[in-house]
Short mmCIF file of C-alpha atoms in Angstrom, two decimals:
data_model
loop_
_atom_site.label_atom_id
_atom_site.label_comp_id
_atom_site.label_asym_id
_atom_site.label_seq_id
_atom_site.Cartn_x
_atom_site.Cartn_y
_atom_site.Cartn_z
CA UNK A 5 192.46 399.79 129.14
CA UNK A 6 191.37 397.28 126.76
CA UNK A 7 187.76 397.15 126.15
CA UNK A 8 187.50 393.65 126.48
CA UNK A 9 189.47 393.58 129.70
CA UNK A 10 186.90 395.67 131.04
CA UNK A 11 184.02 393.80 130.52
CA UNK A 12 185.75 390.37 132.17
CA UNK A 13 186.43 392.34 135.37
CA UNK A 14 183.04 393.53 135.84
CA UNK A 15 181.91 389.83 134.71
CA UNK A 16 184.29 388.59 137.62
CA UNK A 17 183.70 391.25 140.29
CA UNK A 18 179.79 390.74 139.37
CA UNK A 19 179.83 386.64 140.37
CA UNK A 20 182.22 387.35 143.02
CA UNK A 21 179.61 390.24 144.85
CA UNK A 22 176.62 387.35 144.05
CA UNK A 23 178.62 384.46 146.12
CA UNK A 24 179.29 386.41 149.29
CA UNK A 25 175.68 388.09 148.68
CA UNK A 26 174.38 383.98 148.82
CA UNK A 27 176.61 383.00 151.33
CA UNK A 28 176.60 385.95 153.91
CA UNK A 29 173.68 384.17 155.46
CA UNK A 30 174.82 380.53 154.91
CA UNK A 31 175.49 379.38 158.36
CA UNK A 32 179.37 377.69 158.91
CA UNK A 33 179.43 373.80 158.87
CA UNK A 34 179.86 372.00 161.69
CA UNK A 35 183.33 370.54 161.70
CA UNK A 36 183.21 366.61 163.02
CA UNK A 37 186.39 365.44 162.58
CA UNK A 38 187.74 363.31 165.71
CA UNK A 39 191.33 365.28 165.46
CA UNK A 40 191.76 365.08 169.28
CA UNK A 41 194.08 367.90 169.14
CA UNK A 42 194.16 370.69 171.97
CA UNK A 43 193.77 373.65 169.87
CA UNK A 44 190.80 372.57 168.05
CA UNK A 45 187.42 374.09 169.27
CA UNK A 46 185.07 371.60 166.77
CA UNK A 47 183.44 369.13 168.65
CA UNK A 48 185.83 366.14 169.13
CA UNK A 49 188.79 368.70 169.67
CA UNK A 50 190.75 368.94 172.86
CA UNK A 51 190.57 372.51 173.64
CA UNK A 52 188.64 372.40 176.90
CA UNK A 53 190.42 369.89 178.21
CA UNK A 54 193.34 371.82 177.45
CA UNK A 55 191.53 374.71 179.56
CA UNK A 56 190.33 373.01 182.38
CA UNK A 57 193.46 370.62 182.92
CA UNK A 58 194.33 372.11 185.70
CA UNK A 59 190.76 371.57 187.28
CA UNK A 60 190.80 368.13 186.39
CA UNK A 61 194.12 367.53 188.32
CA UNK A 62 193.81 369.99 190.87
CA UNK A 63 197.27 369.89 193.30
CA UNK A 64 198.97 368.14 190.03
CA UNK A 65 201.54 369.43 187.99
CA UNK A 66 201.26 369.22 184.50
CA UNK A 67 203.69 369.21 181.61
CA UNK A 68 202.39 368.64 178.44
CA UNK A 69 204.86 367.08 175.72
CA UNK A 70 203.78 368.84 172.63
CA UNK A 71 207.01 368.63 170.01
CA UNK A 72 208.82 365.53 170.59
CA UNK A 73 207.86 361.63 170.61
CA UNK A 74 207.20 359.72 173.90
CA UNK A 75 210.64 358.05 173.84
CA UNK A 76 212.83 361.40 173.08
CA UNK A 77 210.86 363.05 176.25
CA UNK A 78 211.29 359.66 178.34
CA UNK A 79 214.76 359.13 177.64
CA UNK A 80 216.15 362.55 178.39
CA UNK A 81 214.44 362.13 182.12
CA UNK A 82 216.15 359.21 182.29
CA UNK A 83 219.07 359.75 185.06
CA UNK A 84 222.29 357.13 184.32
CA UNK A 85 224.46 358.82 186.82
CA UNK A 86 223.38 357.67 189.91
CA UNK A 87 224.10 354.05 191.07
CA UNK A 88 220.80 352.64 191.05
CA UNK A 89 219.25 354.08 187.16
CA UNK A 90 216.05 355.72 187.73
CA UNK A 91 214.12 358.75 185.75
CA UNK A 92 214.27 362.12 186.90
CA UNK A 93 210.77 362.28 187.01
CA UNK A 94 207.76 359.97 188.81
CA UNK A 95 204.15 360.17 188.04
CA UNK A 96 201.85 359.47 185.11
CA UNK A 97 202.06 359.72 181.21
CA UNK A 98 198.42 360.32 179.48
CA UNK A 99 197.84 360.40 175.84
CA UNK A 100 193.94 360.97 174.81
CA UNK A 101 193.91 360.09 171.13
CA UNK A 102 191.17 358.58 168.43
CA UNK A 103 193.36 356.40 167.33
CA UNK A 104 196.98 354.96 168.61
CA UNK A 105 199.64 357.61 167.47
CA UNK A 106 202.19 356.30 169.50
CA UNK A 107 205.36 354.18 167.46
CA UNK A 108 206.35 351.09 169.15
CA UNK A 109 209.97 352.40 170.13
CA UNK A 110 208.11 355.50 172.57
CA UNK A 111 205.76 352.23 173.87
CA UNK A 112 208.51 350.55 174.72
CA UNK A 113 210.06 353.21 176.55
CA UNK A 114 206.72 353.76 178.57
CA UNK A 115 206.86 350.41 179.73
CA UNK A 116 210.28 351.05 180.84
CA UNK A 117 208.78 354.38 182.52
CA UNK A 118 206.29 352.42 183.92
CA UNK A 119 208.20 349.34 185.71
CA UNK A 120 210.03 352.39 187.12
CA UNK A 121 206.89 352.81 189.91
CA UNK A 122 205.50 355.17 187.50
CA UNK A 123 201.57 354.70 185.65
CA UNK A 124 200.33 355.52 182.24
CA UNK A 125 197.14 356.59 180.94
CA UNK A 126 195.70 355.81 177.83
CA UNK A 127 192.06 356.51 176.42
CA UNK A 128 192.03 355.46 172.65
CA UNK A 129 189.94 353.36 170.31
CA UNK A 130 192.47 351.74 169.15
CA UNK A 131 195.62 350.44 171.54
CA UNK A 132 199.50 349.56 170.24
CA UNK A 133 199.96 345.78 169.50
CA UNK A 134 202.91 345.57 171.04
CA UNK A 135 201.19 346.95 174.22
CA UNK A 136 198.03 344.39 173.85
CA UNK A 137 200.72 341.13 173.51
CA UNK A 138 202.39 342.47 176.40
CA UNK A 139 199.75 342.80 178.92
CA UNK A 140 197.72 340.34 177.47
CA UNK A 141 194.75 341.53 176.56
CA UNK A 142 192.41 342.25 173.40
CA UNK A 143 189.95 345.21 172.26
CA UNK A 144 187.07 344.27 170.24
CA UNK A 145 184.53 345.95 168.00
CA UNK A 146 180.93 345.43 167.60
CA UNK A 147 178.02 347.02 165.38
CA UNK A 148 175.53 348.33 168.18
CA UNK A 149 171.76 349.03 166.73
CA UNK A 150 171.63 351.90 169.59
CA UNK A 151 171.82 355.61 168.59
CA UNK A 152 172.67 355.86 172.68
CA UNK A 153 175.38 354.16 175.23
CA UNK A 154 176.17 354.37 178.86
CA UNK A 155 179.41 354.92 180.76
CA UNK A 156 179.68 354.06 184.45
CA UNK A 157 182.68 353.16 186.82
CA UNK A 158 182.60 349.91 188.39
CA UNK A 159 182.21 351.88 192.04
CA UNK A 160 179.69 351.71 194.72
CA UNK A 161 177.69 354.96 193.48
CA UNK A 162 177.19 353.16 190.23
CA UNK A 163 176.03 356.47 188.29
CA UNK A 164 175.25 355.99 184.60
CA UNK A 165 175.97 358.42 182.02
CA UNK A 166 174.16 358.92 178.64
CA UNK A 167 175.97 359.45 175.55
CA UNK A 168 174.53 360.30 172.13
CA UNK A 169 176.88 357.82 170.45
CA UNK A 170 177.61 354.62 169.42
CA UNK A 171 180.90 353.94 170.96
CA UNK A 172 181.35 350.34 170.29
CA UNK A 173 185.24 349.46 171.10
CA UNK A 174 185.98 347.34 174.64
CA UNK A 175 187.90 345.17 176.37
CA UNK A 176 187.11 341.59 175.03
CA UNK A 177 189.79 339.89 176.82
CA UNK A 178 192.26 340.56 179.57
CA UNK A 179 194.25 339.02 182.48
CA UNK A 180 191.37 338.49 185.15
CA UNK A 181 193.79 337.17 187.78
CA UNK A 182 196.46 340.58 187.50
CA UNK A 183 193.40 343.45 186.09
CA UNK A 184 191.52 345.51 187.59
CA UNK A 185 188.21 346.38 186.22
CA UNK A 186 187.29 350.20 186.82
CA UNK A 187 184.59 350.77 184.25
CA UNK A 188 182.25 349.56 181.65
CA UNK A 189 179.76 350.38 178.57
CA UNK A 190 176.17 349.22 177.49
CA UNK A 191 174.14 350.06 174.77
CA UNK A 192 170.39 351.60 175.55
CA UNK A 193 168.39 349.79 175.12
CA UNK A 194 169.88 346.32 174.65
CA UNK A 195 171.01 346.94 178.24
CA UNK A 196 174.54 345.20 177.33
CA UNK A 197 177.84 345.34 179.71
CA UNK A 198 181.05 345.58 178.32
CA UNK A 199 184.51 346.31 180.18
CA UNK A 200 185.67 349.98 178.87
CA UNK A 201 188.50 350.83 181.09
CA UNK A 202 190.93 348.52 183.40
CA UNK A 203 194.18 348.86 185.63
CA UNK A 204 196.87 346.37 184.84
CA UNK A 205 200.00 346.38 187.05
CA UNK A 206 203.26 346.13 185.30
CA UNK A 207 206.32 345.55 187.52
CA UNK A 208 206.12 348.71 189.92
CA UNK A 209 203.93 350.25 188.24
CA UNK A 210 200.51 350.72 186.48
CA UNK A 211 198.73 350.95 183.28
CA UNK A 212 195.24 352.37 183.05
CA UNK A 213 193.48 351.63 179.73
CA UNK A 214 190.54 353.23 178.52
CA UNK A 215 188.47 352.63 175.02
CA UNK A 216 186.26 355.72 175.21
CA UNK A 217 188.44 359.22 174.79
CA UNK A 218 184.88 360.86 173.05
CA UNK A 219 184.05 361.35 177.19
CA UNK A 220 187.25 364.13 176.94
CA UNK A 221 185.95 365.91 174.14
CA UNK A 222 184.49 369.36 173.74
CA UNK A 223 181.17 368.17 172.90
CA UNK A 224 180.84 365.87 176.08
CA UNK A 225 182.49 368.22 178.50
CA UNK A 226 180.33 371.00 177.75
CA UNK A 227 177.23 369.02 177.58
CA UNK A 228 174.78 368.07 180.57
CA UNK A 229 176.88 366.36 183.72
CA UNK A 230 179.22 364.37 181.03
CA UNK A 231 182.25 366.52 182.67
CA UNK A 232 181.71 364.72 186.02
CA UNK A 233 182.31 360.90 184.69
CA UNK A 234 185.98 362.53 182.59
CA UNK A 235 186.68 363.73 186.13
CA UNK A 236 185.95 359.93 187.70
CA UNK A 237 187.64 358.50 185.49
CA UNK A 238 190.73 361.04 186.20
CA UNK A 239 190.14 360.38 189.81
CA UNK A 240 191.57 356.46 189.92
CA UNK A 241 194.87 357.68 188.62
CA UNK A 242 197.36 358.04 191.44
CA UNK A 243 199.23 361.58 192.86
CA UNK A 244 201.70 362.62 191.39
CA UNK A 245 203.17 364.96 188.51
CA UNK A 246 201.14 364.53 184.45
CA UNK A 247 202.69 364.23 181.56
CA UNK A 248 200.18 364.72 178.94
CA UNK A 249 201.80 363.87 175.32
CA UNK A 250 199.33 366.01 172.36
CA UNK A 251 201.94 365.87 169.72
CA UNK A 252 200.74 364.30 166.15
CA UNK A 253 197.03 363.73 167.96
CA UNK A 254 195.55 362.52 164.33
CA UNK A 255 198.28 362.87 162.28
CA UNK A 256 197.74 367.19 163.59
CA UNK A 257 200.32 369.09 161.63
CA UNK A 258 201.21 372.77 160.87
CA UNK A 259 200.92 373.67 157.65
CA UNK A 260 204.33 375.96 157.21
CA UNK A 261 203.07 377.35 153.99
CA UNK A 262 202.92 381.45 153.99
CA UNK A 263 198.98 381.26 152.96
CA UNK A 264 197.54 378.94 155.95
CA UNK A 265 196.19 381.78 157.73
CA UNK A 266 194.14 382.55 153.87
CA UNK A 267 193.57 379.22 153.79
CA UNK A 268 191.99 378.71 157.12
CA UNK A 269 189.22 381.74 156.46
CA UNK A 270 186.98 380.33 154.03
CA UNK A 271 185.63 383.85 153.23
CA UNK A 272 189.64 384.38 152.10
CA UNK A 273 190.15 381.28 151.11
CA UNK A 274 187.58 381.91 148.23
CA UNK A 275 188.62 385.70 147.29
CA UNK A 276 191.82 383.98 146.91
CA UNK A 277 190.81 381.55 144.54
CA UNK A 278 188.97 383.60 143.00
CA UNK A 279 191.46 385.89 141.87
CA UNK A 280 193.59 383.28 140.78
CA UNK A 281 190.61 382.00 138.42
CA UNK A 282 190.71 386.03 137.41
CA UNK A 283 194.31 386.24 136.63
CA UNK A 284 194.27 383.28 134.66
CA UNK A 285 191.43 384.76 132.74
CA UNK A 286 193.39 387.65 132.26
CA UNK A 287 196.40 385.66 130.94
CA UNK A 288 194.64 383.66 128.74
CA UNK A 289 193.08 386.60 126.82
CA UNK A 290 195.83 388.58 126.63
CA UNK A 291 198.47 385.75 125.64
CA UNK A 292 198.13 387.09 121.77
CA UNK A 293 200.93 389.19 120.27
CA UNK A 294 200.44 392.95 120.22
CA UNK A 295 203.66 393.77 118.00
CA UNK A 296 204.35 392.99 114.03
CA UNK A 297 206.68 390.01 113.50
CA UNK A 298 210.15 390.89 113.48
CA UNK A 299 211.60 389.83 110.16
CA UNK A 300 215.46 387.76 110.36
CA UNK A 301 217.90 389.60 109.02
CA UNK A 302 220.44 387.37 107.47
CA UNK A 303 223.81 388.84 108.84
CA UNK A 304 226.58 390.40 106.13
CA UNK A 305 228.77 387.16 104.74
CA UNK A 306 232.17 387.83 105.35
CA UNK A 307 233.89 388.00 102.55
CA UNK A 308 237.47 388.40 103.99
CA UNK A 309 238.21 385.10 103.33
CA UNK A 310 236.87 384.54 100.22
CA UNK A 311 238.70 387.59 98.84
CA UNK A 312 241.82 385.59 100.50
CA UNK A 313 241.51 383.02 98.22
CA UNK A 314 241.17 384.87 95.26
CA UNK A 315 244.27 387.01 95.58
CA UNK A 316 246.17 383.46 96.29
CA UNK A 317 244.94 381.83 93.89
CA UNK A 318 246.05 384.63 91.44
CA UNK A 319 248.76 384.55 92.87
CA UNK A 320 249.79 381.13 92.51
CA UNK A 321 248.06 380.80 89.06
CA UNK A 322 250.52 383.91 88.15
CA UNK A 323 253.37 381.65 89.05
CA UNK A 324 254.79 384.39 91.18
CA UNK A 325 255.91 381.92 94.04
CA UNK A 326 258.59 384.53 95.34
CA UNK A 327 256.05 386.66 95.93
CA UNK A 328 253.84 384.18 98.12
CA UNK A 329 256.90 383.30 99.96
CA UNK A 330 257.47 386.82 100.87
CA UNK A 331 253.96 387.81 101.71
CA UNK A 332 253.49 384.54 104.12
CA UNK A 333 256.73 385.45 105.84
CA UNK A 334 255.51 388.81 106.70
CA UNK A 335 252.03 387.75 107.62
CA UNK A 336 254.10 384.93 110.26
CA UNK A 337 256.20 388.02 111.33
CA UNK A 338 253.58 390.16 112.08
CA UNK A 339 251.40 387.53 114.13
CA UNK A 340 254.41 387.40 116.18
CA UNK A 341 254.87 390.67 116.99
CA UNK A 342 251.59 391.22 117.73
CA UNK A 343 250.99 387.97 119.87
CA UNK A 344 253.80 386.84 121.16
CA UNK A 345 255.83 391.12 121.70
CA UNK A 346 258.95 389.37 120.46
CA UNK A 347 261.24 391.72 117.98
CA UNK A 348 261.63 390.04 114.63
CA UNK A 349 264.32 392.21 113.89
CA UNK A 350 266.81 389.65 113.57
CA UNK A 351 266.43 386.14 113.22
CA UNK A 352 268.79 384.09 115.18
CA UNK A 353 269.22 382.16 118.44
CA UNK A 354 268.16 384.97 120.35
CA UNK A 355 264.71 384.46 118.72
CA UNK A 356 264.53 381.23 118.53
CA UNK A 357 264.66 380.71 122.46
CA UNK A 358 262.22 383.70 122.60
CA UNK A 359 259.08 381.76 120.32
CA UNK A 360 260.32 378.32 121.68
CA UNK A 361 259.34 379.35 125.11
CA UNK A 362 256.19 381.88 124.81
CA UNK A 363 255.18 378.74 122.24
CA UNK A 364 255.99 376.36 123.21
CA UNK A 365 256.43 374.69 120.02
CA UNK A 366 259.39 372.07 119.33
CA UNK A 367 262.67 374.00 119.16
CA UNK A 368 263.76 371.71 116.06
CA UNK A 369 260.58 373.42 114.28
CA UNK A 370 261.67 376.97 115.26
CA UNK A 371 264.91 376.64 114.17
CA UNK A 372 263.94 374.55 110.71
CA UNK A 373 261.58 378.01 109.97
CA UNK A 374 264.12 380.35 110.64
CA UNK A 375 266.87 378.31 108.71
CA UNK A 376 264.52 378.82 105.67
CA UNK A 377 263.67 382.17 106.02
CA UNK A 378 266.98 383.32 106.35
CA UNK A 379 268.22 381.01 103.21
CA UNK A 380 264.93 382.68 100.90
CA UNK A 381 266.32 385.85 101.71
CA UNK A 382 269.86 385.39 101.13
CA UNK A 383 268.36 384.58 97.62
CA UNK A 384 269.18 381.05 97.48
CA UNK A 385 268.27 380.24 94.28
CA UNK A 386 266.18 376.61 94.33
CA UNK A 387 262.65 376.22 93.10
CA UNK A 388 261.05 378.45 94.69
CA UNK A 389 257.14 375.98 93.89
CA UNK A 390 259.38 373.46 96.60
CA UNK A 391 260.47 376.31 98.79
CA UNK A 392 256.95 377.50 99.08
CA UNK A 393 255.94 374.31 100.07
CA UNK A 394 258.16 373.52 102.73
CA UNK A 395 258.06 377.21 104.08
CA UNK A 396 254.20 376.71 104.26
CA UNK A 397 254.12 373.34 106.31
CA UNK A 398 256.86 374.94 108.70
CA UNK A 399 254.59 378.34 109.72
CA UNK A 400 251.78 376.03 109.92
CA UNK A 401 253.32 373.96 112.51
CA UNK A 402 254.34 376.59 114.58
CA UNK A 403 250.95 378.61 114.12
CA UNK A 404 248.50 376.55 114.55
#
């Protein structure tokens, strides 16, 4: 091995032993992305929710709709066969996202699944237009100066529930004469009210809208009493089967590259780069050529041709145009023979039909060739610089 080569390895495997050395110690960051998604265990993931489901609806069934939209799950319940059209199915769609991540075709098929006697449940920031027109009613946002916020349900117990954030989004209008208020929000210690979560009837149904999903979180549900207001606020929603929809919660995908597993391990992840930043070293330093240049040969010429021309033109400069004549006819002779396997023995009609249709040349030119052939043989005596000629342009049509 390459001197040189040497020293960059143990240059590379040196930095590489200090980094893990420095960050063997280096506690792992704190991931706080909202991605609301149910196998996340960072702090606004779903994963204990996804646990304790089952707790939280306790003599529900549960189906969670993980790999297709709203409207593709809706629509295949939906049963067209009886004679009044109904849906397979009755009880309550939830979705517990930061932001809406449902498309207005699946909405509109949950209002359809909800004028069926069915209810849907939806705790996001921020709610589909088309859902907001439609029930007639608007979220708003305000800056809060409070590093705290309470939650309570508009019940007779009344219990208040502290949360370290500043969660800011609420109902600023709705329908007072068809909603239902069931909860609201203040900030500590401004002591304000505002309307966080509401039941609005739709047909023979209900929706129940809530503005707070941090309350479903890992961080909240493992932290003090929080778990017991995500339970309330469970509590208000009616018996009956749960479909919980967790596909695309915050745009969640899987990455399908081979390496996500690498990826995902940030002490891999960084041996990984790391020995892409070495092999690229390695290339870079080793790119030179190791070998003497080659030199070009310049092939042979070939001097077939060449010598060709001088024995014609000696020919012809000789005057000896019998002797052309007779060398071109045996040169045509022979490339038939060889190409074409027809005997040249004897020239006649025979031979004719033979070229004309292996060929397939004009049958006039054939037979205008063989005519003169056959006459320079039988000696005709004409001038033989003409004969050449003509005999020339005739083997050239049929050759080439």
């Amino acid at each position: 091995m390459d001197k040189s080569i040497k020293i960059y390895i143990a240059v590379l495997v040196f930095i590489l032993t200090l980094i893990l050395v420095i960050d063997r110690d280096q506690p792992k960051p704190i991931d706080w992305r909202p991605t609301y998604a149910v196998n996340d265990k960072i702090p606004y993931g779903l994963y204990v929710f996804d646990k304790e489901i089952n707790d939280f609806f306790k003599n529900h069934k549960v189906e969670r709709i993980p790999d297709v939209t709203p409207y593709e799950f809706l629509d295949s319940k939906y049963n067209e066969d009886t004679l009044v059209e109904n849906y397979k199915i009755k009880g309550t769609f939830i979705n517990i996202s930061e932001n809406n991540t449902i498309d207005e075709q699946s909405i509109k098929e949950i209002f359809y699944f909800v004028s069926h006697g069915n209810n849907a449940f939806l705790s996001m920031k921020t709610f589909p237009q088309y859902l907001l027109d439609s029930l007639k009613i608007e979220v708003n946002s305000d800056y809060l100066n409070a590093n705290k916020t309470q939650l309570w349900l508009a019940n007779k117990k009344n219990k208040k529930y502290t949360f370290a954030h500043q969660l800011d989004y609420y109902f600023s209008k709705i329908d007072t004469l068809n909603t239902t208020v069931l909860g609201y929000q203040g900030a500590k210690p401004s002591n304000t009210k505002d309307i966080n979560f509401i039941k609005v009837p739709y047909r023979q149904g209900y929706f129940y809208l809530h503005t707070q999903p941090v309350a479903f979180t890992n961080l909240n549900l493992l932290k003090a009493d929080h778990y017991q207001y995500a339970e309330s606020v469970l509590s208000y929603l009616p018996k009956g089967d749960i479909f919980w929809y967790t596909k695309g919660q915050n745009n969640e995908t899987i990455s399908q590259s081979p390496l996500r597993y690498i990826l995902a391990q940030p002490g891999l992840k960084w041996a990984w780069y790391f020995f892409i930043f070495g092999m690229l070293i390695f290339i870079i330093f080793n790119a030179k050529r190791k070998q003497r240049v080659v030199p070009i040969l310049k092939p042979l010429p070939n001097s077939t041709v060449d010598f060709t021309k001088t024995i014609g033109n000696l020919y012809f400069q000789e005057g000896d145009h019998r002797n052309i004549i007779d060398k071109k006819i045996i040169y045509f002779l022979e490339k038939i023979r060889t190409e074409y396997l027809i005997d040249t023995t004897k020239l006649d009609d025979t031979f004719i039909q033979k070229l004309h249709h292996k060929t397939g040349k004009s049958e006039t030119d054939i037979q205008e060739l063989v005519f003169l052939i056959n006459e320079h043989r039988n000696s005709y005596h004409g001038s033989l610089e003409e004969d050449l000629i003509r005999i020339n342009n005739a083997i050239e049509k049929i050759i080439h």
